[in-house]
Short mmCIF file of C-alpha atoms in Angstrom, two decimals:
data_model
loop_
_atom_site.label_atom_id
_atom_site.label_comp_id
_atom_site.label_asym_id
_atom_site.label_seq_id
_atom_site.Cartn_x
_atom_site.Cartn_y
_atom_site.Cartn_z
CA MET A 192 -25.97 -8.77 -6.10
CA ASP A 193 -25.97 -9.49 -2.36
CA LYS A 194 -25.53 -13.19 -3.09
CA PHE A 195 -22.60 -12.45 -5.42
CA VAL A 196 -20.93 -10.28 -2.77
CA SER A 197 -21.49 -13.09 -0.26
CA TYR A 198 -19.74 -15.58 -2.56
CA LEU A 199 -16.88 -13.14 -3.06
CA SER A 200 -16.53 -12.71 0.70
CA GLU A 201 -16.38 -16.48 1.18
CA PHE A 202 -13.69 -16.75 -1.51
CA ARG A 203 -11.74 -13.89 0.09
CA ASP A 204 -11.90 -15.69 3.42
CA LEU A 205 -10.54 -18.80 1.70
CA VAL A 206 -7.56 -17.12 0.00
CA TRP A 207 -6.82 -15.08 3.11
CA GLY A 208 -7.06 -18.10 5.39
CA LEU A 209 -4.38 -19.56 7.62
CA PRO A 210 -2.10 -20.76 4.73
CA MET A 211 -1.77 -17.21 3.32
CA ILE A 212 -1.19 -15.74 6.77
CA ILE A 213 1.58 -18.28 7.39
CA LEU A 214 3.13 -17.68 3.94
CA LEU A 215 3.16 -13.91 4.31
CA LEU A 216 4.29 -13.63 7.92
CA GLY A 217 6.67 -16.55 7.43
CA THR A 218 8.30 -14.78 4.48
CA HIS A 219 8.59 -11.55 6.47
CA ILE A 220 10.27 -13.35 9.38
CA TYR A 221 12.52 -15.51 7.16
CA LEU A 222 13.78 -12.51 5.18
CA THR A 223 14.32 -10.61 8.42
CA TYR A 224 16.68 -13.43 9.41
CA LYS A 225 18.36 -13.73 5.96
CA THR A 226 19.07 -9.99 5.78
CA GLY A 227 20.46 -9.80 9.31
CA PHE A 228 17.47 -7.87 10.67
CA ILE A 229 17.58 -5.20 7.99
CA GLN A 230 15.00 -3.19 9.97
CA ARG A 231 17.91 -1.78 12.00
CA LYS A 232 19.02 0.06 8.84
CA VAL A 233 15.80 2.08 8.51
CA PRO A 234 17.54 5.29 9.76
CA LEU A 235 20.18 4.83 7.03
CA GLY A 236 17.42 4.32 4.46
CA ILE A 237 15.74 7.56 5.55
CA LYS A 238 19.06 9.40 5.17
CA LEU A 239 19.66 7.90 1.72
CA SER A 240 16.15 8.83 0.58
CA ILE A 241 17.10 12.51 0.59
CA THR A 242 20.56 11.93 -0.92
CA LYS A 243 21.03 12.34 -4.66
CA ASP A 244 22.98 9.67 -6.55
CA ASP A 245 24.73 11.75 -9.21
CA GLY A 246 25.86 9.88 -12.28
CA SER A 247 23.62 6.87 -11.64
CA VAL A 248 21.41 5.33 -14.31
CA GLY A 249 17.67 5.82 -13.88
CA ASP A 250 14.59 7.86 -14.75
CA VAL A 251 13.82 9.47 -11.37
CA SER A 252 15.68 10.31 -8.16
CA GLN A 253 15.64 8.00 -5.14
CA PHE A 254 13.42 10.49 -3.31
CA GLN A 255 10.97 10.65 -6.23
CA ALA A 256 10.89 6.84 -6.41
CA LEU A 257 10.20 6.65 -2.67
CA THR A 258 7.48 9.32 -2.70
CA THR A 259 5.82 7.68 -5.71
CA ALA A 260 5.86 4.34 -3.88
CA LEU A 261 4.60 6.06 -0.72
CA ALA A 262 1.92 7.79 -2.78
CA SER A 263 0.76 4.34 -3.83
CA THR A 264 0.89 2.80 -0.36
CA ILE A 265 -0.30 5.69 1.84
CA GLY A 266 -3.88 5.51 0.66
CA THR A 267 -7.30 4.57 1.92
CA GLY A 268 -5.74 1.51 3.56
CA ASN A 269 -4.27 3.83 6.18
CA ILE A 270 -7.67 5.25 7.12
CA ILE A 271 -10.66 3.31 5.75
CA GLY A 272 -8.63 0.09 5.60
CA VAL A 273 -7.63 0.29 9.26
CA GLY A 274 -11.23 1.14 10.17
CA THR A 275 -12.42 -1.87 8.18
CA ALA A 276 -9.88 -4.07 9.96
CA VAL A 277 -11.21 -2.89 13.34
CA TYR A 278 -14.82 -3.32 12.16
CA LEU A 279 -14.26 -6.89 10.93
CA GLY A 280 -11.50 -8.13 13.21
CA GLY A 281 -11.82 -6.00 16.33
CA PRO A 282 -9.15 -3.73 17.87
CA GLY A 283 -6.68 -6.62 17.87
CA ALA A 284 -6.46 -6.34 14.08
CA VAL A 285 -4.49 -3.10 14.57
CA PHE A 286 -1.78 -5.06 16.40
CA TRP A 287 -1.46 -7.60 13.58
CA CYS A 288 -1.45 -4.83 11.00
CA TRP A 289 1.47 -3.23 12.88
CA ILE A 290 3.36 -6.55 13.24
CA THR A 291 2.95 -7.10 9.50
CA GLY A 292 4.55 -3.69 8.94
CA VAL A 293 7.53 -4.23 11.25
CA PHE A 294 8.53 -7.56 9.74
CA GLY A 295 7.32 -6.50 6.29
CA ILE A 296 10.17 -3.99 6.09
CA ALA A 297 12.48 -6.93 5.29
CA THR A 298 10.24 -8.15 2.47
CA LYS A 299 9.89 -4.67 0.97
CA TYR A 300 13.69 -4.42 1.08
CA ALA A 301 14.16 -7.83 -0.56
CA GLU A 302 11.63 -7.37 -3.37
CA SER A 303 13.00 -3.91 -4.18
CA LEU A 304 16.57 -5.24 -4.28
CA ILE A 305 15.77 -7.89 -6.89
CA GLY A 306 13.61 -5.39 -8.76
CA VAL A 307 16.65 -3.17 -9.31
CA LYS A 308 19.12 -6.05 -9.69
CA TYR A 309 17.26 -7.60 -12.64
CA ARG A 310 15.97 -4.45 -14.31
CA VAL A 311 16.24 -3.86 -18.05
CA GLN A 312 16.22 -0.85 -20.35
CA SER A 313 13.76 -0.10 -23.12
CA LYS A 314 14.89 1.00 -26.56
CA ASP A 315 14.00 4.60 -25.71
CA GLY A 316 16.11 4.54 -22.53
CA ARG A 317 13.47 3.92 -19.84
CA MET A 318 14.38 1.65 -16.90
CA LEU A 319 11.95 -1.25 -16.41
CA GLY A 320 11.91 -3.70 -13.52
CA GLY A 321 9.85 -5.52 -10.95
CA ALA A 322 8.99 -9.04 -9.89
CA MET A 323 8.26 -10.18 -13.45
CA TYR A 324 11.82 -9.35 -14.57
CA ALA A 325 13.27 -11.01 -11.44
CA LEU A 326 11.22 -14.14 -12.15
CA GLU A 327 12.19 -14.17 -15.82
CA ARG A 328 15.86 -13.16 -15.61
CA GLY A 329 16.77 -14.40 -12.14
CA LEU A 330 14.82 -17.66 -12.04
CA ASN A 331 13.95 -18.40 -15.69
CA MET A 332 10.28 -18.64 -14.71
CA LYS A 333 8.61 -16.87 -17.63
CA LYS A 334 5.12 -18.27 -17.00
CA MET A 335 5.23 -17.18 -13.37
CA ALA A 336 6.43 -13.74 -14.51
CA ILE A 337 3.46 -13.46 -16.86
CA ALA A 338 1.11 -14.51 -14.04
CA PHE A 339 2.47 -11.80 -11.75
CA ALA A 340 2.22 -9.11 -14.43
CA LEU A 341 -1.33 -10.16 -15.29
CA PHE A 342 -2.52 -10.20 -11.67
CA ALA A 343 -0.77 -6.89 -10.97
CA MET A 344 -2.27 -5.20 -14.01
CA VAL A 345 -5.78 -6.33 -13.08
CA ALA A 346 -5.15 -5.49 -9.40
CA SER A 347 -4.23 -1.93 -10.34
CA PHE A 348 -7.86 -1.32 -11.30
CA GLY A 349 -8.94 -2.49 -7.83
CA ILE A 350 -6.40 -1.64 -5.12
CA GLY A 351 -5.05 1.37 -6.98
CA CYS A 352 -8.14 2.81 -8.61
CA ALA A 353 -11.64 1.59 -7.71
CA THR A 354 -11.14 1.35 -3.94
CA GLN A 355 -9.49 4.77 -3.81
CA ILE A 356 -12.01 6.78 -5.82
CA ASN A 357 -14.87 4.90 -4.13
CA ALA A 358 -13.51 5.93 -0.73
CA ILE A 359 -13.26 9.56 -1.87
CA ALA A 360 -16.89 9.45 -3.01
CA GLU A 361 -17.91 7.83 0.29
CA VAL A 362 -16.27 10.54 2.39
CA PHE A 363 -17.85 13.28 0.24
CA ASP A 364 -21.26 11.62 0.69
CA SER A 365 -20.82 11.35 4.45
CA ASN A 366 -19.34 14.77 5.15
CA LEU A 367 -20.55 17.01 2.32
CA ALA A 368 -23.98 15.54 1.66
CA PHE A 369 -25.55 19.02 1.85
CA ILE A 370 -23.75 19.96 -1.38
CA GLY A 371 -25.29 16.99 -3.17
CA ILE A 372 -22.46 16.16 -5.57
CA PRO A 373 -23.41 13.09 -7.68
CA ARG A 374 -20.80 10.35 -7.37
CA ILE A 375 -20.32 10.16 -11.12
CA TYR A 376 -19.23 13.83 -11.13
CA ILE A 377 -16.54 13.02 -8.59
CA GLY A 378 -15.31 10.27 -10.90
CA ILE A 379 -15.30 12.57 -13.93
CA PHE A 380 -13.39 15.32 -12.09
CA PHE A 381 -10.64 13.03 -10.84
CA GLY A 382 -10.59 11.16 -14.15
CA ILE A 383 -9.75 14.34 -16.07
CA LEU A 384 -7.20 15.45 -13.46
CA THR A 385 -5.48 12.05 -13.54
CA ALA A 386 -5.38 11.96 -17.33
CA LEU A 387 -3.56 15.30 -17.42
CA ILE A 388 -0.85 13.95 -15.09
CA ILE A 389 -0.28 10.35 -16.22
CA ILE A 390 0.00 11.37 -19.87
CA GLY A 391 3.52 12.59 -18.99
CA GLY A 392 4.66 9.19 -17.70
CA ILE A 393 6.75 8.42 -14.63
CA LYS A 394 8.59 11.75 -14.58
CA SER A 395 5.33 13.70 -14.44
CA ILE A 396 3.84 11.36 -11.82
CA ALA A 397 7.03 11.47 -9.71
CA LYS A 398 7.12 15.28 -9.70
CA VAL A 399 3.53 15.51 -8.47
CA CYS A 400 4.08 12.83 -5.81
CA ALA A 401 7.32 14.42 -4.56
CA ASN A 402 5.34 17.56 -3.73
CA LEU A 403 2.06 15.99 -2.61
CA VAL A 404 3.32 13.21 -0.29
CA PRO A 405 5.28 15.35 2.23
CA PHE A 406 2.34 17.77 2.53
CA MET A 407 -0.29 15.10 3.12
CA ALA A 408 1.93 13.17 5.55
CA ILE A 409 2.64 16.20 7.75
CA PHE A 410 -1.00 17.30 7.63
CA TYR A 411 -2.30 13.88 8.70
CA ILE A 412 0.23 13.41 11.52
CA LEU A 413 -0.55 16.85 12.97
CA GLY A 414 -4.29 16.23 12.64
CA SER A 415 -3.99 12.85 14.35
CA ILE A 416 -1.93 14.33 17.20
CA TYR A 417 -4.73 16.88 17.69
CA ILE A 418 -7.31 14.08 17.94
CA LEU A 419 -5.16 12.00 20.30
CA PHE A 420 -4.70 15.05 22.52
CA LEU A 421 -8.49 15.36 22.81
CA ASN A 422 -8.75 11.61 23.54
CA TYR A 423 -5.85 11.49 26.02
CA ASP A 424 -7.94 9.80 28.74
CA TYR A 425 -8.53 6.86 26.40
CA LEU A 426 -5.03 6.39 24.94
CA ILE A 427 -3.86 3.78 27.46
CA PRO A 428 -7.19 1.86 27.39
CA ALA A 429 -7.05 1.90 23.57
CA LEU A 430 -3.52 0.46 23.52
CA GLN A 431 -4.52 -2.17 26.09
CA ALA A 432 -7.51 -3.18 23.95
CA ILE A 433 -5.41 -3.38 20.78
CA ILE A 434 -2.88 -5.70 22.44
CA SER A 435 -5.19 -7.86 24.58
CA LEU A 436 -7.84 -8.40 21.88
CA ALA A 437 -5.17 -9.43 19.36
CA PHE A 438 -4.92 -12.79 21.12
CA ALA A 439 -8.36 -13.51 22.55
CA PRO A 440 -12.05 -12.71 22.04
CA GLY A 441 -13.63 -10.22 24.39
CA SER A 442 -15.15 -6.76 24.51
CA VAL A 443 -14.35 -3.31 25.85
CA GLU A 444 -16.32 -0.10 26.32
CA GLY A 445 -17.63 1.68 23.27
CA GLY A 446 -19.01 -1.44 21.59
CA LEU A 447 -15.59 -2.70 20.48
CA VAL A 448 -15.46 -6.49 20.26
CA GLY A 449 -12.42 -8.74 19.91
CA GLN A 450 -13.04 -11.51 17.38
CA GLY A 451 -10.24 -13.91 18.38
CA ILE A 452 -6.69 -14.36 17.17
CA ILE A 453 -7.40 -15.95 13.76
CA ILE A 454 -9.99 -13.39 12.66
CA ALA A 455 -8.02 -10.47 14.09
CA ALA A 456 -4.85 -11.71 12.41
CA ARG A 457 -6.55 -12.40 9.08
CA PHE A 458 -8.06 -8.94 8.72
CA GLY A 459 -5.09 -7.19 10.33
CA ILE A 460 -2.60 -8.87 8.00
CA ALA A 461 -4.84 -8.44 4.94
CA ARG A 462 -5.23 -4.72 5.66
CA GLY A 463 -1.54 -4.49 6.51
CA LEU A 464 -0.64 -5.85 3.09
CA PHE A 465 -3.21 -3.61 1.43
CA SER A 466 -1.66 -0.65 3.20
CA ASN A 467 2.12 -1.23 3.04
CA GLU A 468 2.15 -3.63 0.06
CA SER A 469 5.17 -5.52 1.47
CA GLY A 470 5.18 -8.83 -0.37
CA LEU A 471 2.85 -7.55 -3.06
CA GLY A 472 5.66 -6.68 -5.48
CA SER A 473 4.32 -3.24 -6.38
CA ALA A 474 7.05 -0.91 -5.03
CA PRO A 475 9.86 -2.54 -7.10
CA LEU A 476 8.04 -1.43 -10.25
CA VAL A 477 8.99 2.18 -9.47
CA ALA A 478 12.15 1.41 -7.43
CA SER A 479 13.68 -0.06 -10.58
CA ALA A 480 13.33 3.33 -12.28
CA ALA A 481 15.41 5.09 -9.60
CA GLN A 482 18.88 6.56 -10.05
CA THR A 483 20.97 4.49 -7.63
CA LYS A 484 24.58 3.38 -7.22
CA ASN A 485 23.67 -0.20 -6.33
CA PRO A 486 20.57 -2.37 -5.67
CA VAL A 487 20.99 -2.43 -1.88
CA ARG A 488 21.06 1.36 -1.68
CA GLN A 489 17.67 1.72 -3.40
CA ALA A 490 16.27 -1.28 -1.50
CA LEU A 491 17.03 0.46 1.80
CA VAL A 492 15.23 3.58 0.58
CA SER A 493 12.22 1.54 -0.55
CA ALA A 494 12.07 -0.31 2.78
CA THR A 495 11.44 2.97 4.61
CA GLY A 496 8.11 3.13 2.78
CA THR A 497 6.75 0.29 4.91
CA PHE A 498 8.09 1.94 8.05
CA TRP A 499 6.27 5.21 7.33
CA ASP A 500 3.14 3.57 5.99
CA THR A 501 2.35 0.93 8.60
CA VAL A 502 4.65 1.35 11.59
CA VAL A 503 3.74 5.06 11.77
CA PHE A 504 0.54 5.89 9.85
CA CYS A 505 -1.54 2.75 10.39
CA LEU A 506 -0.66 2.60 14.08
CA ILE A 507 -1.65 6.25 14.54
CA THR A 508 -4.93 5.67 12.68
CA GLY A 509 -5.69 2.56 14.72
CA ILE A 510 -5.20 4.36 18.03
CA VAL A 511 -7.27 7.33 16.79
CA ILE A 512 -10.20 5.10 15.79
CA VAL A 513 -10.15 2.81 18.84
CA SER A 514 -9.75 5.66 21.34
CA THR A 515 -12.51 7.70 19.65
CA VAL A 516 -14.95 4.77 19.58
CA MET A 517 -14.21 4.13 23.27
CA LYS A 518 -14.78 7.79 24.11
CA TYR A 519 -18.02 8.04 22.14
CA PRO A 520 -20.11 4.87 22.77
CA GLU A 521 -22.64 5.92 20.13
CA VAL A 522 -20.00 5.05 17.50
CA ASN A 523 -20.79 1.36 18.01
CA MET A 524 -19.69 -1.18 15.42
CA ALA A 525 -23.20 -2.67 15.38
CA ASN A 526 -24.65 0.62 14.12
CA PHE A 527 -22.81 0.61 10.77
CA GLN A 528 -22.83 -1.48 7.61
CA ASN A 529 -19.08 -1.29 6.93
CA GLY A 530 -15.78 -0.09 8.33
CA GLY A 531 -15.80 3.04 6.19
CA GLN A 532 -18.99 4.31 7.82
CA MET A 533 -17.63 3.58 11.30
CA THR A 534 -14.37 5.41 10.53
CA THR A 535 -16.24 8.45 9.21
CA ALA A 536 -18.49 8.52 12.28
CA ALA A 537 -15.46 8.28 14.58
CA PHE A 538 -13.74 11.26 12.95
CA ASN A 539 -17.00 13.23 12.89
CA GLN A 540 -17.14 13.05 16.69
CA ILE A 541 -14.04 15.25 16.92
CA PRO A 542 -15.07 18.89 17.49
CA LEU A 543 -14.17 21.59 14.95
CA PHE A 544 -11.70 19.74 12.73
CA GLY A 545 -12.62 16.02 12.71
CA SER A 546 -14.48 16.00 9.39
CA PHE A 547 -11.99 18.40 7.80
CA ILE A 548 -9.01 16.19 8.74
CA LEU A 549 -10.74 13.12 7.31
CA ILE A 550 -11.82 14.79 4.05
CA VAL A 551 -8.41 16.32 3.26
CA ALA A 552 -6.36 13.33 4.39
CA LEU A 553 -8.44 10.68 2.69
CA THR A 554 -8.78 12.64 -0.55
CA THR A 555 -5.04 13.33 -0.85
CA PHE A 556 -4.06 9.82 0.30
CA ALA A 557 -6.46 8.16 -2.12
CA TYR A 558 -5.62 10.37 -5.07
CA SER A 559 -1.87 9.90 -4.67
CA THR A 560 -2.46 6.14 -4.70
CA ILE A 561 -4.42 6.47 -7.93
CA LEU A 562 -1.43 8.19 -9.55
CA GLY A 563 1.15 5.71 -8.30
CA TRP A 564 -0.80 2.60 -9.25
CA SER A 565 -1.46 3.92 -12.74
CA TYR A 566 2.29 3.59 -13.30
CA TYR A 567 2.42 0.10 -11.76
CA GLY A 568 -0.34 -1.17 -14.01
CA GLU A 569 1.19 0.52 -17.04
CA ARG A 570 4.51 -1.26 -16.50
CA CYS A 571 2.77 -4.63 -16.23
CA ALA A 572 0.65 -3.97 -19.32
CA GLU A 573 3.80 -3.09 -21.26
CA TYR A 574 5.51 -6.29 -20.07
CA LEU A 575 2.56 -8.40 -21.23
CA PHE A 576 1.65 -6.74 -24.51
CA GLY A 577 4.45 -4.34 -25.45
CA ARG A 578 4.51 -0.56 -25.54
CA LYS A 579 1.44 -0.45 -27.78
CA ALA A 580 -0.62 -1.42 -24.72
CA ILE A 581 0.26 1.70 -22.70
CA LEU A 582 -2.35 4.06 -24.17
CA PRO A 583 -5.25 1.54 -24.07
CA TYR A 584 -4.34 0.71 -20.47
CA LYS A 585 -4.38 4.39 -19.47
CA LEU A 586 -7.75 4.92 -21.16
CA LEU A 587 -9.23 1.90 -19.37
CA TYR A 588 -7.76 3.08 -16.06
CA ILE A 589 -9.43 6.48 -16.49
CA ALA A 590 -12.73 4.78 -17.40
CA VAL A 591 -12.66 2.67 -14.22
CA LEU A 592 -11.81 5.81 -12.24
CA ILE A 593 -14.87 7.59 -13.62
CA PHE A 594 -17.43 4.83 -13.01
CA ALA A 595 -16.06 3.13 -9.84
CA PRO A 596 -17.61 5.68 -7.41
CA VAL A 597 -21.06 4.17 -8.02
CA LEU A 598 -19.97 0.63 -7.04
CA ALA A 599 -20.69 -0.87 -3.61
CA LEU A 600 -17.77 -0.29 -1.20
CA ASP A 601 -17.88 -3.78 0.33
CA MET A 602 -17.66 -5.47 -3.07
CA VAL A 603 -14.79 -3.25 -4.20
CA TRP A 604 -12.73 -3.96 -1.08
CA THR A 605 -13.44 -7.69 -1.25
CA ILE A 606 -12.27 -7.93 -4.87
CA ALA A 607 -9.16 -5.91 -3.99
CA ASP A 608 -8.30 -8.34 -1.19
CA ILE A 609 -8.60 -11.32 -3.56
CA LEU A 610 -6.44 -9.72 -6.26
CA ASN A 611 -3.82 -8.78 -3.66
CA ALA A 612 -3.43 -12.44 -2.72
CA PHE A 613 -3.12 -13.57 -6.35
CA MET A 614 -0.49 -10.90 -6.98
CA ALA A 615 1.47 -11.63 -3.81
CA VAL A 616 2.06 -15.37 -4.37
CA PRO A 617 4.36 -15.13 -7.46
CA ASN A 618 6.26 -12.25 -5.87
CA LEU A 619 6.78 -14.15 -2.61
CA ILE A 620 8.02 -17.15 -4.60
CA ALA A 621 10.57 -14.86 -6.28
CA VAL A 622 11.96 -13.36 -3.07
CA LEU A 623 12.12 -16.75 -1.34
CA LEU A 624 13.93 -18.49 -4.21
CA LEU A 625 16.32 -15.55 -4.62
CA SER A 626 16.84 -15.07 -0.87
CA SER A 627 20.44 -16.36 -0.99
CA LYS A 628 21.37 -13.80 -3.65
CA ILE A 629 19.59 -11.12 -1.62
CA ALA A 630 21.65 -12.10 1.43
CA GLU A 631 24.90 -12.06 -0.61
CA ASP A 632 24.26 -8.60 -2.04
CA THR A 633 23.23 -7.31 1.38
CA LYS A 634 26.40 -8.62 2.99
CA PHE A 635 28.60 -7.04 0.28
CA TYR A 636 26.92 -3.63 -0.06
CA ILE A 637 25.61 -2.91 3.43
CA ASP A 638 29.05 -1.77 4.62
CA ASN A 639 29.95 -0.36 1.17
CA ILE A 640 26.76 1.54 0.58
CA ASP A 641 28.47 4.14 -1.64
CA HIS A 642 30.06 1.50 -3.87
CA HIS A 643 29.07 2.35 -7.43
CA HIS A 644 28.04 -0.87 -9.14
CA LYS A 645 28.84 -0.65 -12.85
CA GLU A 646 25.48 -1.81 -14.07
CA GLU A 647 25.22 -3.59 -17.40
CA VAL A 648 21.53 -3.26 -18.07
CA PRO A 649 20.29 -5.34 -21.02
CA VAL A 650 18.33 -3.42 -23.64
CA LEU A 651 15.02 -4.89 -24.77
CA ASP A 652 14.67 -5.62 -28.47
CA LYS A 653 10.98 -4.74 -28.52
#
């Protein structure tokens, strides 16, 4: 098994090498230019996210679509993922994770725009969209559309399911070992709970996420502020380490080691994509179900997801971990087998509430991701095999959820990284080839954001 994991790690390093870094960051920067630095419209997107579009076609409100997308993105990547990035790439990985988020706002905007623009309607009235419909309807690239849907469906079992429930089991093992809960029981409990929710489809999932996401976000921010207050003497040194070690190898107190720009960038960008999913093509799958007056309006709302996820949450987590490791030298990277263990140890150093903050935050973050990605995978399964595939997909998703807690964490994360890359490539091709149309729609709607586009959504014949 160790040899297999080693081969997987080598393959991950290959797919997440310099070419993928250039493709991803290059797309983020190019779309930032094509959209006229759409990041400046984040405040407008936040305002629109709590505004109801009465009379618009769609299955869920803009806020529900955003919170479902946030539920999927604000997961273990914001805690364990950032810790893994620091463990593998050094503190400098936090900087590259943050940079990926800032420029990734443009890509999240672009992919969501085409997701809504090329959406279709099922015979029973459900709105369906995403990169596969943009590839098929916008670019006439049916084979590429099938490839995206296939990779996304398979990826849902990894990034959306196995990594999340595995992380929950890991944090229970580390912090509640005295209770002695077998990992399989954790899988069974969350499997049953998930089945009860996803059986109701997107409306049921969206209602749960609309209530869960605001609670878990506020709780985690307040908890992190508490930790940063305790670590105030190390805040400036932590920020200095994050910036300086992003560009050069070196070391700082607390056993933190900078691995050099390529390694820091590779793991920072990989974890950034895992966390905010900008360029992955996942968020448009739910954005296309939103009630919205025009594609740009919903795209602006969707883009705020990357802002909250990476620009805010991942940065906070990175500073918390780096400052804590610097304050407590015993939390040395060399003393742990993976980033998850180091992250848990860092939080456990915080008096009174450290373990509690980690347990509640990671459990709610991970579980919300499980719910959101079940919908993503379902949409892709339906695109590939028709509506008859929905129930078998849900049953398989629940089965993976039950048994994934017993898998090795390193292997699960490595497979998730590989699947992310395979899923991202077709989506990035779509946004790049449709970038001129994205720019045209942006130019027309950005100053006419309340313009009600009379959408003629084609109805599927299957």
